[in-house]
Tab-separated table of C-alpha atoms in Angstrom:
chain	number	residue	atom	x	y	z
A	1	SER	CA	23.259	-15.758	-9.603
A	2	ARG	CA	20.833	-13.695	-7.273
A	3	ARG	CA	17.099	-14.120	-8.302
A	4	ASN	CA	14.320	-11.644	-7.623
A	5	PRO	CA	11.656	-12.656	-5.147
A	6	SER	CA	8.169	-14.335	-6.491
A	7	TYR	CA	5.906	-11.430	-8.323
A	8	PHE	CA	2.747	-11.392	-6.672
A	9	ARG	CA	-0.069	-8.668	-7.736
A	10	ALA	CA	-3.822	-9.154	-6.901
A	11	ASP	CA	-6.067	-6.801	-8.519
A	12	LEU	CA	-9.692	-5.729	-8.308
A	13	LYS	CA	-11.761	-4.417	-10.815
A	14	ILE	CA	-15.763	-3.661	-10.946
A	15	GLY	CA	-17.979	-2.046	-13.235
A	16	ILE	CA	-20.605	-1.032	-15.140
A	17	ARG	CA	-21.728	-0.504	-19.060
A	18	ARG	CA	-24.781	1.213	-20.801
A	19	ASN	CA	-25.642	0.397	-23.963
A	20	GLY	CA	-27.735	3.067	-25.651
A	21	LEU	CA	-28.970	3.525	-29.063
A	22	LYS	CA	-25.800	5.772	-30.206
A	23	THR	CA	-23.524	5.699	-27.204
A	24	THR	CA	-22.485	3.590	-24.380
A	25	HIS	CA	-21.329	4.635	-21.018
A	26	THR	CA	-18.701	2.710	-18.909
A	27	PHE	CA	-17.966	3.154	-15.378
A	28	PHE	CA	-15.234	1.266	-13.550
A	29	VAL	CA	-13.049	0.996	-10.103
A	30	ASP	CA	-9.989	-0.730	-10.784
A	31	LEU	CA	-7.847	-1.246	-7.593
A	32	GLN	CA	-4.459	-2.168	-8.361
A	33	ASN	CA	-2.042	-4.054	-6.279
A	34	ILE	CA	-4.541	-4.464	-3.693
A	35	SER	CA	-2.331	-6.108	-1.074
A	36	SER	CA	-0.001	-3.303	-1.700
A	37	HIS	CA	3.130	-5.983	-1.917
A	38	GLN	CA	6.511	-4.471	-2.957
A	39	ASN	CA	7.938	-6.116	-6.431
A	40	VAL	CA	11.525	-5.705	-7.665
A	41	PHE	CA	11.382	-3.306	-10.653
A	42	LEU	CA	14.968	-2.709	-10.996
A	43	SER	CA	18.265	-4.198	-9.490
A	44	GLU	CA	21.357	-1.735	-10.369
A	45	TYR	CA	24.750	-2.007	-9.209
A	46	ASP	CA	26.070	2.011	-8.262
A	47	ALA	CA	29.396	2.292	-8.296
A	48	ASP	CA	29.622	5.623	-5.958
A	49	SER	CA	28.547	3.556	-2.942
A	50	ASN	CA	29.641	-0.128	-4.043
A	51	GLN	CA	26.605	-1.375	-3.485
A	52	ILE	CA	23.306	-2.794	-5.347
A	53	ARG	CA	20.363	-0.616	-5.502
A	54	THR	CA	16.849	-2.110	-5.621
A	55	THR	CA	13.901	-0.376	-7.158
A	56	TYR	CA	10.646	-1.423	-6.559
A	57	GLN	CA	7.243	-0.885	-8.164
A	58	ARG	CA	4.196	1.239	-7.234
A	59	GLY	CA	2.403	0.279	-4.467
A	60	PHE	CA	-1.346	0.539	-4.059
A	61	PHE	CA	-3.241	2.595	-6.828
A	62	PRO	CA	-6.592	2.902	-6.960
A	63	ASP	CA	-7.748	4.380	-10.525
A	64	VAL	CA	-11.598	5.486	-11.204
A	65	ARG	CA	-12.688	5.904	-14.779
A	66	TYR	CA	-15.867	7.294	-16.749
A	67	GLN	CA	-16.108	6.765	-20.109
A	68	VAL	CA	-18.245	7.904	-23.247
A	69	LEU	CA	-18.153	6.133	-26.672
A	70	PHE	CA	-20.036	7.109	-29.635
């Protein structure tokens, strides 16, 4: 049977946390899939075109967050 290529994804996350008396503040930058490698998400047969369609996961995705906990 046919196998998908090996899965590869490199992430980088940098953040800072500040603990106070009643609150905690967290800020981070999460760079997901920094190499923008295309990994196979789904392969399915398309009966109309008589071919196998491949759907890939998303590429590079930056995520910036600020969080306050009480």
